[in-house]
Amino acid sequence: MTSSKTQSSSFLQTLRKKFRTRVGKAFLAIVSVFVMIGILMGLFVYYGLERFFDEFLDGVSTTLSLYIFALIFGFLVGLFFAIARVYGGAILSRVATAYIEVIRGTPVVTQIIILAYLPDTLNIFLSAQGLPTIPLSWELRYLMSAVCLGMNSSAYQAEFFRGSITSVSTGQMMAAQAIGMSRSQSIRQIILPQSLRRVIPAWANEASYLPKVTTAAYIVGVTEAFHWANATVSYTFRTLEVYALVAFFFIILITFVTWLLDTVYDEVKIPGL
Amino acid sequence: MQELQEIIRWIEYIIVNGLPATLLLTALGLGIGLLFGLVLALARVYAPTGIQIMATLYERLFRSIPILVLMFVFAIGLPWVFAFAGVGTNAIFAAVAFSLGLRSSAYQSGIFRSAILSVSPGQLQAARSLGMSEMMANQQIVLPQAFRIAVPAWSNEYAVVIKDTSFALAVGVTEMNKLAFNLYTESPALMMFILVVLTLIYFCFTYPVTKYVGEYMSKRLKRLGLGGG
Amino acid sequence: MMEPVLEVFDVWKSFDELEVLKGVSFEVAEGEVKVIFGPSGSGKSTLLRCINMLDPPHQGDILLRGESLMKKGADLNKFRSKIGMVFQNFNLFAHLKAIDNVAIGPRKVLGFTKEQARERAYSALQLVKMTDRAHHYPAELSGGQQQRVGIARAMAMEPDVILFDEPTSALDPELIGEVLQVMLDIAKRGTTMVVVTHEMGFARAVSNEMIFMDEGVVVERGTPQHFFAGAESARARKEKEVG
């Protein structure tokens, strides 16, 4: 390689090198997320839709709360069912398998309608029996939707956890028990730490998918981001612009989550695992 | 007993009027997804860098937009594009099928791309050393193996699409969930019962396929020694 | 004096900074068997991949029956159909049965009809004694059987020369014998072969010339008698013992 080009390209090269470091990459990623948010807000102004921005933020915060609730709920419940499926006795593992496979095999739309209208249906039964009814409210509807999304996510997460748990070799369990650890100790001290690190890429998949699933809550009347979109469209008839804005929001969110988890994985992964 | 008969008739009614739409949307969505997805996968593996970047951006884009938003964009925002299918409900149906196809194409592109990349490089070397051109070697040796490798992941994509068709109710497509939902005002308990029946129906369409195609094909692939980098 | 089938002329090849081949030359006449041996990393496999231009050299020339493969506009696919290759890890087409593995070259590259290609494939499989397993998939065959099918696949193209890249190195010891026997058979039938191998018994039995390579250069060359009897470089002697 002759050096005739080295003079002019050395600046670019040093720039590239700086951004290849972890700090550099993190910096770039954060900057680009902010840039995208800035573009989003700029588009609001450009389309002349600023007065809807407040409600947009309301919708966005509802979406985010649904997302985070479902993700965490899904993590805890999913982990439980995964362990139940792999290490549970004959009955528990079958129950766990049924839970996981039925939820994964059916649409979230159907699930969310069932759960969201469950209180209402129960009330009919309750009032017919003369029992006190459940107080209905939008908050309750929201809660039931969040629980449904959580259950839905838990089934998918359980599958990922199951995969990563079984991928930790059986030798590990044997070695742990050989030094006298109980089964639950072995799971907690040896299996889980390894499998939780291994599962991150797959889990990142679910974490990136879940924001899109929250739109199912629109169908049962929850006022999340997409609900805002349709409400604004019915006001302004600016269908494409409004849908573009809400789509852009999801793109930003998912890009951020993906980047965040990739970075975490890089930090946390154990070489050779 | 009369109630039970009525329930059964309702269920029949909903299945007869809703299931065909679901299946048709699934077929169209997967078909469009296959067509676009395959082209994109080939582009991402074989095309010059500029086109590769565009294909990657397309994939990223349609993986990040919720299917519900996509359906509304095409069914409500751009219905005139689909007027060729007929006006009104037909156009909406076509729009929904198209949005399902777009979304699926992004995922199928990923599936086929990784399948192509996991065909052992030695296979290509052997093919070329026989004198096959790059194109013939890909056609005769790489792609046939890539398709077989892709089957388990593809059966999973099928399950995703058939479940996603349920979102179509939001734009007014008469599918099973919508018909059940319409019963709410008449009898919420009936609606609930039918929805549970619907979950069973969906389950019958997804679980056997993913479990047996996925497992059977994975075993067969292992036996043939395909893929594995 | 007939022109040589294959001429490798002053071939140089580097990977990034690392020079792997530094001016390698040799010739192969019709019906000759050349054995190339040497320590790992000496560039032997790279040399073979240069010859059929799967990985072209940076400098030098490769001539098949007098025609240059390095010339601009050379029809490489056509040349490759006349140069056979047998790989260390067989590289049989995993989705095709044995007979189809052998037939696909004649069918798709040489343009024979399905029946003609099948006939050719069948005769090639007879040569390597694999006709009874012709309808099995590679995964159902042992390593030795797979390699024999690989040899048949190369032979079915009726090439001018066949290159063997350490054909037995990936085999279990019990299976090496059957493959070497096949190679001996086809050598005796007059096939022109260039074989990279550690199997000195084979070299002694059929090679016309042995070429010792180390660190990208030809260090020594000569008849088998030369290597197995009289004067030889210390390195070659050591390699002989290990092989």
PDB file of C-alpha atoms in Angstrom, chain A residues 85 97-98 101-111 113-115 117-121 124 141 156 205 208-209 211-213 215-216 218-220 226 230 233 239-240 243-244 246-247 250-251 254-255, chain B residues 60-69 72-73 76-78 80 103 107 156 159-160 162-164 166-167 169-170 175 177 181 184 187-192 195-196 198-200 202-204 206-207 210:
ATOM      1  CA  ARG A  85     -40.846 -26.195  32.413  1.00  0.00           C
ATOM      2  CA  THR A  97     -45.655 -25.932  28.656  1.00  0.00           C
ATOM      3  CA  ALA A  98     -49.382 -25.534  28.110  1.00  0.00           C
ATOM      4  CA  GLU A 101     -47.538 -22.861  23.929  1.00  0.00           C
ATOM      5  CA  VAL A 102     -51.154 -21.697  24.073  1.00  0.00           C
ATOM      6  CA  ILE A 103     -50.221 -18.062  24.543  1.00  0.00           C
ATOM      7  CA  ARG A 104     -47.556 -18.228  21.861  1.00  0.00           C
ATOM      8  CA  GLY A 105     -49.891 -19.958  19.451  1.00  0.00           C
ATOM      9  CA  THR A 106     -52.750 -17.472  19.648  1.00  0.00           C
ATOM     10  CA  PRO A 107     -53.045 -13.844  18.581  1.00  0.00           C
ATOM     11  CA  VAL A 108     -52.471 -11.152  21.154  1.00  0.00           C
ATOM     12  CA  VAL A 109     -55.574  -9.396  19.786  1.00  0.00           C
ATOM     13  CA  THR A 110     -57.817 -12.239  20.850  1.00  0.00           C
ATOM     14  CA  GLN A 111     -56.076 -12.444  24.208  1.00  0.00           C
ATOM     15  CA  ILE A 113     -60.083  -8.612  24.098  1.00  0.00           C
ATOM     16  CA  ILE A 114     -60.709 -11.515  26.437  1.00  0.00           C
ATOM     17  CA  LEU A 115     -58.766  -9.992  29.309  1.00  0.00           C
ATOM     18  CA  TYR A 117     -63.534  -7.270  28.855  1.00  0.00           C
ATOM     19  CA  LEU A 118     -63.223  -9.881  31.562  1.00  0.00           C
ATOM     20  CA  PRO A 119     -64.233  -7.527  34.393  1.00  0.00           C
ATOM     21  CA  ASP A 120     -67.291  -6.392  32.448  1.00  0.00           C
ATOM     22  CA  THR A 121     -68.357  -9.951  31.779  1.00  0.00           C
ATOM     23  CA  ILE A 124     -72.876  -9.521  34.667  1.00  0.00           C
ATOM     24  CA  ARG A 141     -59.112  -1.440  31.270  1.00  0.00           C
ATOM     25  CA  TYR A 156     -42.242 -15.682  24.533  1.00  0.00           C
ATOM     26  CA  ASN A 205     -35.268  -9.541  20.175  1.00  0.00           C
ATOM     27  CA  SER A 208     -37.394  -4.838  20.461  1.00  0.00           C
ATOM     28  CA  TYR A 209     -40.607  -6.563  19.438  1.00  0.00           C
ATOM     29  CA  PRO A 211     -43.222  -1.962  21.711  1.00  0.00           C
ATOM     30  CA  LYS A 212     -45.051  -2.948  18.532  1.00  0.00           C
ATOM     31  CA  VAL A 213     -47.271  -5.362  20.421  1.00  0.00           C
ATOM     32  CA  THR A 215     -50.537  -1.238  19.863  1.00  0.00           C
ATOM     33  CA  ALA A 216     -52.927  -4.119  20.492  1.00  0.00           C
ATOM     34  CA  TYR A 218     -55.626   0.388  20.953  1.00  0.00           C
ATOM     35  CA  ILE A 219     -58.181  -2.217  19.992  1.00  0.00           C
ATOM     36  CA  VAL A 220     -59.678  -2.284  23.451  1.00  0.00           C
ATOM     37  CA  PHE A 226     -51.649   4.880  18.128  1.00  0.00           C
ATOM     38  CA  ASN A 230     -56.206   8.063  14.944  1.00  0.00           C
ATOM     39  CA  VAL A 233     -56.295  11.999  12.049  1.00  0.00           C
ATOM     40  CA  THR A 239     -53.443  10.646   7.650  1.00  0.00           C
ATOM     41  CA  LEU A 240     -49.996  10.095   6.188  1.00  0.00           C
ATOM     42  CA  TYR A 243     -49.056   7.966  10.851  1.00  0.00           C
ATOM     43  CA  ALA A 244     -45.518   8.821   9.790  1.00  0.00           C
ATOM     44  CA  VAL A 246     -46.184   7.750  15.175  1.00  0.00           C
ATOM     45  CA  ALA A 247     -44.227   5.243  13.066  1.00  0.00           C
ATOM     46  CA  PHE A 250     -41.677   3.493  17.258  1.00  0.00           C
ATOM     47  CA  ILE A 251     -38.569   3.453  15.095  1.00  0.00           C
ATOM     48  CA  ILE A 254     -36.899   0.302  18.983  1.00  0.00           C
ATOM     49  CA  THR A 255     -33.566   1.584  17.704  1.00  0.00           C
TER      50      THR A 255
ATOM     51  CA  ARG B  60     -34.770  -2.292   9.560  1.00  0.00           C
ATOM     52  CA  LEU B  61     -37.630   0.012   8.673  1.00  0.00           C
ATOM     53  CA  PHE B  62     -40.304  -2.617   8.314  1.00  0.00           C
ATOM     54  CA  ARG B  63     -39.159  -4.438  11.385  1.00  0.00           C
ATOM     55  CA  SER B  64     -39.643  -1.314  13.474  1.00  0.00           C
ATOM     56  CA  ILE B  65     -43.145  -0.280  12.436  1.00  0.00           C
ATOM     57  CA  PRO B  66     -46.079  -1.944  14.224  1.00  0.00           C
ATOM     58  CA  ILE B  67     -48.288  -3.963  11.892  1.00  0.00           C
ATOM     59  CA  LEU B  68     -51.315  -2.041  13.075  1.00  0.00           C
ATOM     60  CA  VAL B  69     -49.797   1.256  11.961  1.00  0.00           C
ATOM     61  CA  PHE B  72     -53.816   1.892   8.755  1.00  0.00           C
ATOM     62  CA  VAL B  73     -51.293   3.620   6.527  1.00  0.00           C
ATOM     63  CA  ILE B  76     -56.938   4.310   5.537  1.00  0.00           C
ATOM     64  CA  GLY B  77     -54.113   6.476   4.291  1.00  0.00           C
ATOM     65  CA  LEU B  78     -53.621   5.096   0.797  1.00  0.00           C
ATOM     66  CA  TRP B  80     -56.776   4.523  -3.674  1.00  0.00           C
ATOM     67  CA  ARG B 103     -43.798  -6.646   7.196  1.00  0.00           C
ATOM     68  CA  TYR B 107     -38.466 -10.834   8.396  1.00  0.00           C
ATOM     69  CA  ASN B 156     -42.456 -19.773  12.611  1.00  0.00           C
ATOM     70  CA  ALA B 159     -47.458 -18.569  12.629  1.00  0.00           C
ATOM     71  CA  VAL B 160     -46.633 -14.895  13.131  1.00  0.00           C
ATOM     72  CA  ILE B 162     -51.646 -15.811  10.763  1.00  0.00           C
ATOM     73  CA  LYS B 163     -51.751 -14.256  14.221  1.00  0.00           C
ATOM     74  CA  ASP B 164     -51.132 -10.780  12.836  1.00  0.00           C
ATOM     75  CA  SER B 166     -56.239 -10.472  13.676  1.00  0.00           C
ATOM     76  CA  PHE B 167     -55.158  -6.817  13.723  1.00  0.00           C
ATOM     77  CA  LEU B 169     -60.312  -6.022  12.572  1.00  0.00           C
ATOM     78  CA  ALA B 170     -59.251  -2.500  13.475  1.00  0.00           C
ATOM     79  CA  GLU B 175     -62.540 -11.546  10.325  1.00  0.00           C
ATOM     80  CA  ASN B 177     -62.265 -11.616  16.061  1.00  0.00           C
ATOM     81  CA  PHE B 181     -66.337  -8.522  19.116  1.00  0.00           C
ATOM     82  CA  TYR B 184     -70.396  -7.785  22.829  1.00  0.00           C
ATOM     83  CA  SER B 187     -74.132 -10.837  25.013  1.00  0.00           C
ATOM     84  CA  PRO B 188     -70.681 -10.340  26.518  1.00  0.00           C
ATOM     85  CA  ALA B 189     -70.620 -13.860  27.916  1.00  0.00           C
ATOM     86  CA  LEU B 190     -71.237 -15.291  24.458  1.00  0.00           C
ATOM     87  CA  MET B 191     -68.477 -13.136  23.055  1.00  0.00           C
ATOM     88  CA  MET B 192     -66.057 -14.367  25.709  1.00  0.00           C
ATOM     89  CA  LEU B 195     -63.203 -15.819  21.804  1.00  0.00           C
ATOM     90  CA  VAL B 196     -61.944 -18.757  23.828  1.00  0.00           C
ATOM     91  CA  LEU B 198     -61.206 -18.820  18.603  1.00  0.00           C
ATOM     92  CA  THR B 199     -58.002 -19.159  20.603  1.00  0.00           C
ATOM     93  CA  LEU B 200     -58.357 -22.907  20.204  1.00  0.00           C
ATOM     94  CA  TYR B 202     -55.790 -20.347  16.071  1.00  0.00           C
ATOM     95  CA  PHE B 203     -53.863 -22.763  18.230  1.00  0.00           C
ATOM     96  CA  CYS B 204     -54.784 -25.632  15.931  1.00  0.00           C
ATOM     97  CA  THR B 206     -50.177 -22.687  14.589  1.00  0.00           C
ATOM     98  CA  TYR B 207     -48.950 -25.225  17.114  1.00  0.00           C
ATOM     99  CA  THR B 210     -44.476 -25.052  14.108  1.00  0.00           C
TER     100      THR B 210
END
